[in-house]
Amino acid sequence: MAVHGPAMTDVARLAGVSHQTVSRVLNGHPNVREQTRLRVRAAIAELGYRPNGAARALVTGRSQVIGVVAQNTTLYGPASLLAALEQTAAEEGFAVSVGSVRNLDHRSISAAVERHLSHRVAGIVVIAPVESAGEALERLPKDVPLVTVDGDPSRPVPLVTVDQVAGARAATQHLLDAGHRTVWHVSGPTDWFDSVGRIDGWRQALLAAGLDPPPPMPGDWSAASGYRCGQMLARMPEVTAVFTANDHLALGVLRALHEFGRRVPHEISVVGFDDVPEAAYFIPPLTTVRPDFDAVARASLQMLLSQIESGIGGALRQTIAPALVARESVAPPRH
Amino acid sequence: MAVHGPAMTDVARLAGVSHQTVSRVLNGHPNVREQTRLRVRAAIAELGYRPNGAARALVTGRSQVIGVVAQNTTLYGPASLLAALEQTAAEEGFAVSVGSVRNLDHRSISAAVERHLSHRVAGIVVIAPVESAGEALERLPKDVPLVTVDGDPSRPVPLVTVDQVAGARAATQHLLDAGHRTVWHVSGPTDWFDSVGRIDGWRQALLAAGLDPPPPMPGDWSAASGYRCGQMLARMPEVTAVFTANDHLALGVLRALHEFGRRVPHEISVVGFDDVPEAAYFIPPLTTVRPDFDAVARASLQMLLSQIESGIGGALRQTIAPALVARESVAPPRH
DNA sequence: GGCGTCTCTGTTAACGCTAACAAAAATTGG
DNA sequence: CCAATTTTTGTTAGCGTTAACAGAGACGCC
């Protein structure tokens, strides 16, 4: 099937030049007479010629493709990141090949990376938000341009990440500033670095205020688990402020509080994380923390490209600061 | 950078065979002695050899990659679809290369398709939910395996799609069955086929019940636009039932109704579409329609693979039936 | 006018793989 | 046990591109 299009030699023949000249025109080589360049371009247009990326990849050793390894691209965070990555890559003339992975264990990650390498991708971005991914990454070949996103801050791998700690600190501080005596936390799964960072930031803010952090309640990012935690929180009269590790957890909490007749923000204030587009339409509108996924995508791609162009660039690190978005789910506590 | 790994000839030398035998082992060719096969496999393992997909793509004319063209992979529907597509493709041994596109106009789509073709993808899936994409698709080369998802049901292009009409009809009927005199509709953007289908289904259900459909209120998928429509609906005392084109619109409507003190479902029933994971935790839990994205992904991939294997297969069509998920946002009207 | 020096273009050889054919080895049958 | 057949292996020739080198003009300078 798929009748193969014309090749470079066909263009060359039509333009009355050698295929090498066509190649030069295509790659913007300087030493080509303007008139020749024009003739070649005309021939390219006339034949509808399209360069063969596979052949180019074969001879140059790499293609204009960036491999992404990601686990669950349905969650809001990863999905946004992926979309941003695609956009940014497209602007730089790169395609993005996604290697979806069921688990972020060593085997799965290695396999996904291998698949990418066998296609000679120019570089690899691994969205590696859990511990098991960290281990896998250290065992990967060192000679491949690779950037980790949302990964382990403690490993010597190029990493771009949202400053979870700062975001969580801001969220918690915002609640303390409103006058709350303490802040409870519904966390994400504790094998996610995002979760750990957010727990950390929450704890830091409380400790800095001389408060003793209550035990965090473990969730799994889902509204369902937020709902379960919310049912417990609703029954605890001393609770006046809750920081949840993401907006979906917050939704579940809001729902549970609503069922128990505890009014938000009058009785209990809630702050989320992610600023999903719907957060402004929760009941009540959710105060949350907005990570800049575009910035993360830009930073990681830039890091990757600099590795690609100039050899391995060592263990760089870039942190993107998130911003607090204040809405109506926070109020001073009643006395 | 990236020291290139061993090639087939290196494996061949180590195993004491010709590179062609290595190729045969790799491709599961039958006529290789078991003992030889083992020696080759051992050599492959020892060298950490990894076949060069670019070289293979060059000689065979296609790579084990499927190109996907999509616009906004942040929306829940497209994101889920993409994730499902990745999973399914991975199971079939294909990688997925995503060509993100800002607009679904002819130029953007063509460019994305061209990029994919230049990498010699085995086939292309276009998530083409808007009118402008339909036009673009007809002008594409006919000799490339291509499947449209969520596309124009009226065009002669292989298409897999959720049965929007049936889903909307079910949602509307569900409200009528509960005893409502009529059902209002907050639609998606009217250049989306999904929206058009859902409007159609809603209208059909009303007409079948001998009712005169009220004018649909146009939204844009976002909770924000749902909120705006909800503000109007809240002020219309005659409104007792609303079907929104997706769950996020429903969220906005719920929020507006709540603000206006109109209780759901006691005064007004609401049904959404998509069954986002959070829908069960809206206030109140949202009755909605769940499209099976996995099924869509499987069907489209299967369609694509059959085209790839057996030449172009003509204008196939497959429709996936969605399922109504009943929750608490629907109740009989008060009298 | 001859000669070095640019600028432009062409020729040749890879890149790593598969396909097609050729040869060798193993197997079968009489 | 030898020829015919089948199975297994090797050899050669591309796939379409870029890189390295070589050659051909054009141009300036002594």
XYZ file of C-alpha atoms (C1' of nucleotides) in Angstrom:
730
model
C 0.000 0.000 0.000
C 0.964 3.588 0.472
C 2.714 4.234 -2.840
C 5.981 5.722 -1.826
C 6.491 9.293 -2.723
C 9.348 10.717 -4.713
C 12.835 10.571 -3.280
C 15.576 13.121 -3.306
C 16.996 11.793 -6.547
C 13.677 12.406 -8.287
C 13.734 15.999 -7.172
C 17.347 16.255 -8.264
C 16.592 14.893 -11.710
C 13.709 17.291 -12.222
C 15.752 20.256 -11.061
C 18.738 19.152 -13.099
C 21.102 18.960 -10.139
C 22.605 16.243 -7.986
C 20.737 14.856 -5.022
C 23.365 16.322 -2.778
C 22.417 19.797 -3.883
C 18.840 19.025 -2.999
C 20.018 17.914 0.407
C 21.902 21.180 0.795
C 18.853 23.219 -0.058
C 16.784 21.226 2.384
C 19.231 21.717 5.200
C 19.778 25.398 4.557
C 23.379 24.958 3.570
C 24.818 28.352 2.582
C 26.786 27.621 -0.551
C 23.999 27.180 -3.041
C 23.322 29.641 -5.811
C 20.044 31.437 -5.369
C 18.890 30.385 -8.801
C 19.658 26.734 -8.071
C 17.928 26.930 -4.740
C 14.824 28.240 -6.441
C 14.834 25.538 -9.064
C 15.177 22.879 -6.376
C 12.364 24.360 -4.334
C 10.166 24.426 -7.393
C 10.913 20.781 -8.096
C 10.169 19.879 -4.487
C 6.841 21.636 -4.675
C 5.965 20.173 -8.050
C 6.618 16.609 -6.974
C 5.169 17.021 -3.520
C 8.449 15.689 -2.221
C 8.705 15.012 1.497
C 12.038 14.102 3.076
C 12.301 10.648 4.532
C 12.852 11.035 8.251
C 13.855 7.421 8.642
C 16.712 7.753 6.167
C 17.814 10.950 7.772
C 17.638 9.386 11.223
C 19.654 6.448 9.985
C 22.512 8.488 8.681
C 22.574 11.174 11.347
C 21.922 8.787 14.205
C 18.906 10.631 15.535
C 15.477 11.710 14.510
C 13.496 14.847 15.159
C 11.483 13.033 17.752
C 11.450 13.351 21.477
C 10.366 10.375 23.490
C 8.200 10.849 26.538
C 7.701 8.189 29.134
C 4.632 8.658 31.268
C 2.423 6.538 33.391
C -1.086 7.790 33.779
C -1.818 10.473 31.246
C -5.413 10.732 32.383
C -4.645 12.549 35.613
C -4.841 16.277 35.217
C -1.218 17.004 36.047
C 0.434 14.513 33.695
C -2.084 15.247 30.946
C -1.421 18.963 31.097
C 2.273 18.390 31.164
C 2.105 16.122 28.160
C 0.012 18.590 26.209
C 2.385 21.413 27.047
C 5.333 19.264 26.067
C 3.765 18.477 22.718
C 3.101 22.117 21.986
C 6.566 23.214 22.964
C 8.211 20.394 21.058
C 6.181 21.165 17.961
C 7.366 24.754 18.097
C 10.941 23.502 18.126
C 10.263 21.232 15.174
C 10.143 18.055 17.175
C 7.483 15.408 17.288
C 6.677 13.728 20.555
C 6.443 10.001 20.854
C 4.629 8.866 23.949
C 5.567 5.633 25.616
C 2.773 4.887 27.977
C 3.647 2.679 30.823
C 1.430 0.758 33.188
C 3.730 0.888 36.158
C 6.702 3.052 36.832
C 8.930 0.181 37.856
C 12.350 -0.521 36.519
C 11.260 -3.038 33.938
C 8.473 -0.948 32.453
C 10.534 2.204 32.311
C 13.510 0.463 30.808
C 11.309 -1.155 28.219
C 9.734 2.155 27.291
C 13.116 3.836 27.088
C 14.431 0.985 24.968
C 11.535 1.357 22.577
C 12.319 5.017 22.242
C 16.004 4.417 21.788
C 15.409 1.854 19.099
C 13.670 4.589 17.152
C 16.677 6.797 17.723
C 14.807 9.582 19.451
C 16.832 12.714 19.963
C 16.131 12.732 23.675
C 13.836 11.429 26.338
C 11.627 13.086 28.900
C 10.530 10.866 31.736
C 7.596 11.933 33.824
C 8.687 10.040 36.875
C 6.732 11.140 39.890
C 7.215 8.024 42.007
C 10.063 6.447 43.913
C 10.293 3.293 41.820
C 10.956 5.418 38.750
C 13.907 7.057 40.435
C 15.677 3.763 40.857
C 15.031 2.811 37.269
C 16.481 6.034 35.965
C 19.863 5.552 37.556
C 20.326 2.320 35.712
C 19.632 3.817 32.321
C 22.360 4.352 29.727
C 24.182 7.554 30.550
C 24.819 8.639 26.999
C 21.263 9.557 26.105
C 19.918 13.070 26.514
C 17.364 12.658 29.263
C 15.355 14.938 31.458
C 13.204 13.955 34.369
C 10.033 15.822 35.162
C 8.369 15.658 38.546
C 11.089 13.285 39.597
C 13.185 12.602 42.628
C 14.814 15.838 43.783
C 17.520 13.854 45.528
C 18.911 12.083 42.500
C 21.685 13.312 40.240
C 19.567 13.394 37.121
C 18.584 16.461 35.128
C 15.273 17.429 36.625
C 12.564 19.979 36.097
C 9.938 20.123 38.713
C 7.257 22.242 40.245
C 8.269 23.554 43.617
C 5.816 21.440 45.555
C 7.214 22.461 48.892
C 6.844 26.166 48.225
C 3.346 25.656 46.847
C 2.219 23.683 49.854
C 3.839 26.176 52.194
C 1.987 29.010 50.499
C -1.303 27.156 50.731
C -0.824 26.376 54.386
C 0.422 29.848 55.211
C -2.599 31.305 53.461
C -4.829 29.366 55.855
C -2.764 30.323 58.881
C -2.831 33.947 57.785
C -6.608 33.751 57.749
C -6.403 33.003 61.430
C -6.650 29.238 61.642
C -5.018 27.564 64.616
C -3.784 24.643 62.579
C -4.219 23.077 59.152
C -5.054 19.480 58.380
C -3.738 17.794 55.277
C -5.196 15.243 52.895
C -2.173 13.973 51.037
C -1.627 12.207 47.744
C -0.165 8.722 47.520
C 3.007 8.780 49.567
C 5.115 7.158 46.874
C 4.692 10.255 44.725
C 7.318 12.940 45.084
C 4.616 15.498 44.514
C 2.829 14.190 47.590
C 5.960 14.078 49.671
C 6.860 17.626 48.689
C 3.417 18.900 49.492
C 3.411 17.165 52.860
C 6.816 18.682 53.500
C 5.753 22.188 52.654
C 2.611 21.903 54.740
C 4.628 20.617 57.682
C 7.262 23.323 57.276
C 4.678 26.062 57.367
C 3.116 24.668 60.521
C 6.437 24.146 62.252
C 7.562 27.637 61.314
C 4.426 28.915 63.023
C 5.314 26.908 66.098
C 2.518 24.427 65.518
C 2.514 20.687 65.814
C 1.366 19.164 62.506
C -1.549 16.778 62.893
C -1.194 13.415 61.150
C -1.741 13.766 57.394
C -4.624 11.748 55.974
C -3.501 9.663 53.021
C -5.479 9.891 49.798
C -4.747 8.729 46.279
C -5.477 11.852 44.173
C -9.052 10.769 43.569
C -12.198 12.559 44.626
C -13.311 9.233 46.095
C -10.456 9.156 48.562
C -10.958 12.841 49.303
C -14.545 12.016 50.118
C -13.501 9.313 52.559
C -11.085 11.637 54.316
C -13.696 14.353 54.269
C -16.119 12.105 56.128
C -13.624 11.786 58.936
C -12.728 15.460 58.958
C -16.407 16.412 59.066
C -16.812 14.546 62.331
C -13.894 16.294 63.985
C -15.201 19.534 65.486
C -11.718 20.925 66.003
C -10.970 20.953 62.278
C -11.293 24.416 60.733
C -8.833 24.276 57.836
C -7.832 21.602 55.346
C -5.178 21.619 52.672
C -5.594 18.853 50.119
C -2.830 17.632 47.846
C -4.910 18.269 44.747
C -8.187 19.758 43.616
C -9.946 16.459 43.085
C -9.293 15.454 46.660
C -10.665 18.829 47.641
C -13.810 18.143 45.649
C -14.344 14.932 47.583
C -13.746 16.724 50.846
C -16.169 19.498 49.918
C -18.770 16.911 49.077
C -18.344 15.082 52.394
C -18.417 18.307 54.393
C -21.547 19.339 52.547
C -23.231 16.053 53.390
C -22.400 16.465 57.046
C -23.791 19.955 56.961
C -20.473 21.584 57.650
C -20.336 24.769 55.684
C -17.332 25.852 53.637
C -15.741 28.289 54.246
C -17.790 29.393 57.262
C -16.943 26.414 59.407
C -14.105 24.849 57.495
C -11.726 26.363 54.955
C -10.299 24.247 52.150
C -7.335 24.777 49.832
C -6.453 22.508 46.930
C -3.567 22.142 44.501
C -3.413 22.139 40.679
C -6.002 24.735 39.768
C -7.932 22.462 37.476
C -10.090 24.584 35.161
C -13.174 23.539 37.133
C -11.862 24.610 40.523
C -13.431 28.022 40.164
C -16.824 26.330 39.862
C -16.684 24.044 42.839
C -19.112 24.804 45.649
C -17.660 27.037 46.912
C -15.002 28.156 44.393
C -11.759 26.574 45.464
C -8.677 28.408 46.609
C -5.792 26.455 45.161
C -2.209 26.484 43.962
C -1.477 26.725 40.272
C 1.641 25.069 38.903
C 2.730 26.460 35.559
C 2.847 23.407 33.323
C 3.848 25.423 30.299
C 6.874 26.683 32.141
C 7.759 23.156 33.187
C 7.438 21.958 29.611
C 9.522 24.813 28.260
C 12.224 24.331 30.851
C 12.495 20.602 30.331
C 12.572 20.879 26.579
C 15.184 23.567 26.713
C 17.263 21.433 29.042
C 16.881 18.487 26.732
C 17.804 20.447 23.626
C 20.896 21.864 25.247
C 21.961 18.338 26.110
C 21.266 17.237 22.561
C 23.255 20.024 21.031
C 26.209 20.242 23.324
C 26.733 16.828 24.775
C 25.558 15.733 28.166
C 25.123 18.673 30.432
C 25.339 17.034 33.850
C 22.785 17.111 36.587
C 20.938 20.308 35.980
C 17.949 21.240 38.024
C 15.197 23.702 37.470
C 12.302 24.460 39.756
C 9.130 26.189 38.741
C 7.387 28.235 41.404
C 3.640 27.759 41.617
C 1.206 30.546 42.434
C -1.577 30.688 44.969
C -5.004 31.396 43.509
C -7.308 32.766 46.178
C -11.029 32.030 45.860
C -13.903 31.668 48.233
C -13.170 28.420 50.001
C -11.052 30.160 52.632
C -12.321 32.386 55.440
C -11.290 33.173 59.006
C -12.397 30.587 61.543
C -15.466 31.288 63.672
C -14.736 31.911 67.326
C 27.145 12.219 22.029
C 25.231 9.041 22.570
C 27.829 6.488 21.590
C 26.059 4.295 19.168
C 25.303 0.839 20.312
C 26.277 -2.349 18.552
C 24.774 -3.089 15.171
C 23.514 -6.306 13.737
C 26.894 -7.186 12.306
C 28.441 -7.007 15.757
C 25.913 -9.474 17.061
C 26.505 -11.655 14.023
C 30.247 -11.681 14.540
C 29.901 -12.618 18.210
C 27.423 -15.378 17.462
C 29.504 -16.627 14.541
C 26.744 -16.216 11.984
C 25.854 -13.764 9.248
C 23.927 -10.606 10.004
C 21.077 -11.965 7.961
C 20.647 -14.831 10.387
C 20.457 -12.321 13.205
C 17.779 -10.503 11.272
C 15.879 -13.742 10.876
C 16.018 -14.477 14.575
C 14.819 -10.983 15.348
C 11.894 -11.219 12.997
C 10.854 -14.674 14.086
C 11.636 -16.238 10.754
C 10.944 -19.978 10.956
C 13.905 -21.531 9.237
C 16.564 -21.042 11.857
C 18.050 -23.908 13.802
C 17.138 -23.813 17.455
C 20.766 -23.939 18.482
C 21.621 -21.015 16.224
C 18.686 -19.040 17.484
C 19.910 -19.516 21.027
C 23.434 -18.443 20.210
C 22.135 -15.317 18.508
C 19.881 -14.475 21.417
C 22.789 -14.900 23.785
C 24.924 -12.562 21.687
C 22.108 -10.014 21.567
C 21.800 -10.119 25.328
C 25.535 -9.979 25.897
C 26.010 -6.915 23.712
C 22.812 -5.238 24.805
C 21.977 -4.971 21.144
C 18.891 -3.007 20.200
C 17.588 -2.996 16.634
C 17.672 0.302 14.818
C 14.093 1.238 14.051
C 15.161 3.942 11.628
C 17.072 1.496 9.468
C 14.223 -0.932 9.565
C 11.746 1.796 8.705
C 13.942 2.875 5.828
C 14.076 -0.512 4.211
C 10.537 -1.649 4.936
C 8.967 1.709 4.223
C 7.231 2.022 7.551
C 7.972 2.116 11.222
C 6.221 0.616 14.200
C 4.792 3.987 15.031
C 1.282 5.262 14.802
C 0.791 8.963 14.376
C -1.985 10.708 16.217
C -3.194 14.163 15.330
C -5.077 15.889 18.106
C -5.947 19.395 19.026
C -6.534 19.950 22.681
C -5.300 17.027 24.701
C -6.176 18.745 27.958
C -9.903 18.255 27.667
C -11.070 15.130 29.403
C -12.396 13.391 26.307
C -9.388 13.798 24.043
C -6.984 13.116 26.913
C -8.711 9.871 27.795
C -8.833 8.863 24.190
C -5.163 9.559 23.732
C -4.246 7.599 26.836
C -6.362 4.665 25.735
C -4.831 4.821 22.279
C -1.340 4.733 23.732
C -2.136 1.739 25.874
C -3.759 -0.178 23.069
C -1.000 0.669 20.626
C 1.649 -0.410 23.098
C -0.060 -3.748 23.456
C 0.135 -4.174 19.694
C 3.800 -3.278 19.693
C 3.336 0.195 18.319
C 4.551 3.482 19.664
C 2.347 6.530 19.395
C 3.646 9.788 18.079
C 1.455 12.733 18.938
C 1.229 15.671 16.606
C -0.390 18.393 18.609
C -2.111 20.998 16.611
C -3.316 24.416 17.623
C -6.234 24.591 15.250
C -7.968 21.870 13.362
C -7.882 23.735 10.074
C -6.658 22.366 6.806
C -3.179 23.810 7.054
C -2.476 22.642 10.589
C -3.811 19.172 9.999
C -1.953 18.764 6.745
C 1.240 19.912 8.369
C 0.831 17.482 11.233
C 0.040 14.653 8.859
C 3.028 15.555 6.720
C 5.285 15.457 9.761
C 3.995 12.013 10.565
C 4.364 10.814 7.015
C 7.911 12.030 6.802
C 8.664 9.734 9.705
C 6.995 6.935 7.785
C 4.424 6.137 10.437
C 2.489 2.975 9.804
C -0.815 4.757 10.076
C -2.498 7.851 11.351
C -5.326 8.464 13.770
C -6.896 11.887 13.575
C -8.993 13.051 16.465
C -11.067 15.404 14.395
C -14.106 16.511 16.309
C -14.759 19.729 14.399
C -16.057 20.652 10.987
C -12.868 22.280 9.725
C -11.027 19.009 10.279
C -13.466 17.180 8.087
C -12.637 19.307 5.105
C -8.938 18.901 5.673
C -9.200 15.141 5.788
C -10.704 14.812 2.361
C -7.736 16.510 0.825
C -5.238 14.159 2.386
C -3.339 11.541 0.381
C -5.582 8.525 -0.046
C -2.868 5.920 0.156
C -2.123 6.258 3.850
C -3.858 4.108 6.455
C -5.948 6.613 8.340
C -8.725 6.477 10.870
C -10.779 9.347 12.139
C -12.007 9.433 15.688
C -14.872 11.608 16.802
C -15.071 12.892 13.269
C -17.712 13.817 10.767
C -20.242 11.001 10.488
C -21.229 12.215 7.049
C -17.870 11.886 5.368
C -16.553 8.824 3.560
C -13.574 8.359 5.839
C -12.959 5.420 8.167
C -14.434 6.586 11.429
C -14.790 5.388 14.972
C -17.006 7.400 17.172
C -19.069 7.382 20.296
C -22.748 7.251 19.552
C -23.437 10.773 20.721
C -26.993 10.722 19.522
C -27.893 7.573 21.436
C -26.143 8.851 24.548
C -27.971 12.158 24.457
C -31.251 10.431 23.747
C -30.733 8.157 26.749
C -29.912 11.114 28.971
C -32.964 13.051 27.838
C -35.231 10.035 28.031
C -33.993 9.382 31.545
C -35.196 12.839 32.548
C -38.503 12.447 30.735
C -38.989 9.068 32.382
C -38.568 10.748 35.730
C -41.624 12.782 34.868
C -40.226 16.047 33.544
C -42.375 17.964 31.093
C -39.405 18.997 28.991
C -35.637 19.052 29.110
C -33.369 22.012 28.500
C -29.973 21.584 26.938
C -26.658 23.303 27.470
C -24.669 22.353 24.404
C -21.005 22.219 23.530
C -19.477 24.393 20.818
C -21.604 23.883 17.752
C -18.678 23.260 15.453
C -17.969 20.029 17.314
C -19.627 16.913 15.955
C -19.945 15.699 19.519
C -22.053 18.736 20.297
C -24.149 18.394 17.192
C -24.791 14.724 17.903
C -25.768 15.420 21.472
C -28.099 18.202 20.429
C -29.598 15.839 17.891
C -30.172 13.069 20.364
C -31.699 15.424 22.873
C -34.007 16.854 20.227
C -34.961 13.413 18.970
C -35.962 12.266 22.420
C -38.119 15.332 22.947
C -39.747 15.095 19.540
C -40.429 11.403 20.034
C -42.250 12.352 23.214
C -44.264 14.880 21.266
C -42.495 17.809 22.882
C -41.232 20.989 21.356
C -37.499 21.335 22.118
C -36.637 24.639 23.770
C -33.695 26.516 22.263
C -30.383 24.927 23.272
C -28.035 27.170 25.224
C -24.590 27.215 23.665
C -21.602 26.514 25.895
C -17.967 25.758 25.119
C -17.321 22.636 27.248
C -16.026 24.746 30.137
C -17.481 24.998 33.605
C -17.344 28.761 33.123
C -19.783 28.676 30.238
C -21.924 26.164 32.100
C -22.042 28.641 34.944
C -23.218 31.410 32.654
C -25.968 29.234 31.217
C -26.845 28.076 34.682
C -27.400 31.649 35.794
C -30.023 32.033 33.113
C -31.627 28.676 33.791
C -31.823 29.452 37.498
C -33.989 32.451 36.762
C -36.438 30.504 34.660
C -39.025 29.011 36.999
C -40.349 26.661 34.357
C -37.052 24.816 34.064
C -37.039 21.497 35.912
C -34.571 19.418 33.931
C -31.290 20.185 32.190
C -29.079 17.994 30.061
C -25.581 19.389 29.587
C -23.239 18.333 26.811
C -20.522 17.405 29.270
C -19.849 17.069 32.974
C -17.870 20.272 33.300
C -20.746 22.280 31.912
C -22.924 20.470 34.432
C -20.574 21.522 37.209
C -20.967 25.141 36.206
C -24.718 24.767 36.043
C -24.827 23.118 39.470
C -22.796 25.954 40.870
C -25.085 28.608 39.407
C -28.223 26.822 40.560
C -26.732 26.523 44.021
C -25.996 30.219 44.123
C -29.541 31.030 43.156
C -30.810 28.722 45.849
C -32.369 26.320 43.428
C -31.892 22.853 44.815
C -30.724 19.923 42.714
C -32.403 17.523 42.194
C -35.452 18.687 44.195
C -36.218 21.650 41.993
C -34.074 20.977 38.978
C -32.580 17.732 37.697
C -29.274 17.733 35.829
C -27.629 15.149 33.595
C -24.125 15.459 32.168
C -22.009 13.595 29.653
C -18.550 11.968 29.916
C -18.598 10.538 33.419
C -15.410 12.257 34.484
C -14.027 10.488 37.549
C -15.139 13.402 39.725
C -18.764 13.362 38.614
C -19.721 11.062 41.470
C -18.480 13.732 43.896
C -20.246 16.743 42.524
C -22.933 18.263 44.732
C -25.104 16.349 44.187
C -23.490 13.321 42.504
C -24.054 13.721 38.803
C -26.088 11.424 36.620
C -24.209 11.265 33.349
C -23.421 9.288 30.226
C -20.241 7.295 30.046
C -18.563 6.818 26.681
C -16.186 3.865 26.582
C -12.903 5.402 25.472
C -11.073 2.121 25.687
C -13.516 0.602 23.263
C -13.086 3.560 20.918
C -9.328 3.205 21.090
C -9.440 -0.514 20.482
C -11.817 -0.173 17.568
C -9.826 2.550 15.873
C -6.552 0.761 16.287
C -8.002 -2.444 14.983
C -9.403 -0.589 11.991
C -6.045 1.019 11.375
C -4.132 -2.226 11.657
C -6.436 -3.967 9.240
C -5.857 -1.179 6.752
C -2.122 -1.453 7.300
C -2.070 -5.176 6.789
C -4.476 -5.612 3.973
C -4.433 -2.456 1.955
C -6.958 0.299 2.243
C -10.188 -1.006 3.620
C -12.605 1.639 2.418
C -14.872 3.786 4.482
C -15.501 1.678 7.517
C -17.498 2.985 10.393
C -17.801 1.844 13.943
C -19.950 3.328 16.646
C -19.494 2.775 20.333
C -22.602 2.898 22.463
C -22.286 4.908 25.665
C -23.986 3.953 28.923
C -26.129 6.015 31.253
C -24.811 6.231 34.799
C -27.610 7.131 37.188
C -26.733 9.123 40.292
C -28.505 11.557 42.523
C -28.830 14.640 40.345
C -32.087 13.409 38.847
C -35.449 13.258 40.612
C -39.078 13.656 39.635
C -40.255 17.260 39.329
C -42.228 18.797 42.199
C -45.879 19.445 41.462
C 48.192 35.173 -18.360
C 48.970 31.992 -14.817
C 47.954 30.673 -10.145
C 45.932 30.534 -5.778
C 41.423 31.078 -3.586
C 36.904 31.236 -3.179
C 32.125 29.484 -4.323
C 29.337 26.202 -6.037
C 28.227 21.476 -7.491
C 28.985 16.534 -8.146
C 30.678 11.748 -6.764
C 31.262 8.261 -3.638
C 30.747 5.950 0.533
C 28.558 4.991 4.510
C 24.326 4.449 8.110
C 21.845 -0.586 9.705
C 18.578 -3.031 8.144
C 15.532 -6.455 4.991
C 14.623 -8.867 0.564
C 16.086 -11.730 -3.001
C 18.829 -14.876 -4.441
C 22.685 -18.342 -4.003
C 25.024 -21.801 -1.665
C 25.690 -25.172 1.693
C 24.076 -28.535 4.841
C 20.758 -31.771 6.334
C 17.183 -34.907 5.198
C 14.590 -37.999 2.465
C 13.562 -41.766 -0.740
C 14.523 -45.428 -3.670
C 24.673 -44.692 -0.864
C 23.501 -41.186 -4.302
C 20.327 -37.887 -6.240
C 16.466 -35.040 -5.232
C 14.486 -32.263 -1.963
C 14.140 -29.493 1.988
C 16.031 -26.811 5.523
C 19.333 -23.656 7.035
C 22.772 -20.174 6.258
C 25.419 -16.720 3.614
C 26.066 -12.975 -0.030
C 24.720 -9.108 -2.395
C 22.076 -5.215 -3.362
C 19.429 -1.736 -2.228
C 16.212 1.690 0.974
C 17.016 7.590 1.020
C 19.644 10.367 3.247
C 24.097 13.043 4.940
C 29.206 13.555 5.167
C 33.564 13.777 3.148
C 36.008 14.662 -0.451
C 36.849 16.047 -5.268
C 36.206 18.793 -9.243
C 34.751 22.788 -11.929
C 34.079 27.634 -12.570
C 34.606 32.449 -11.251
C 37.441 35.887 -9.454
C 41.285 38.560 -7.955
C 46.156 39.500 -7.818
C 50.865 39.727 -9.073
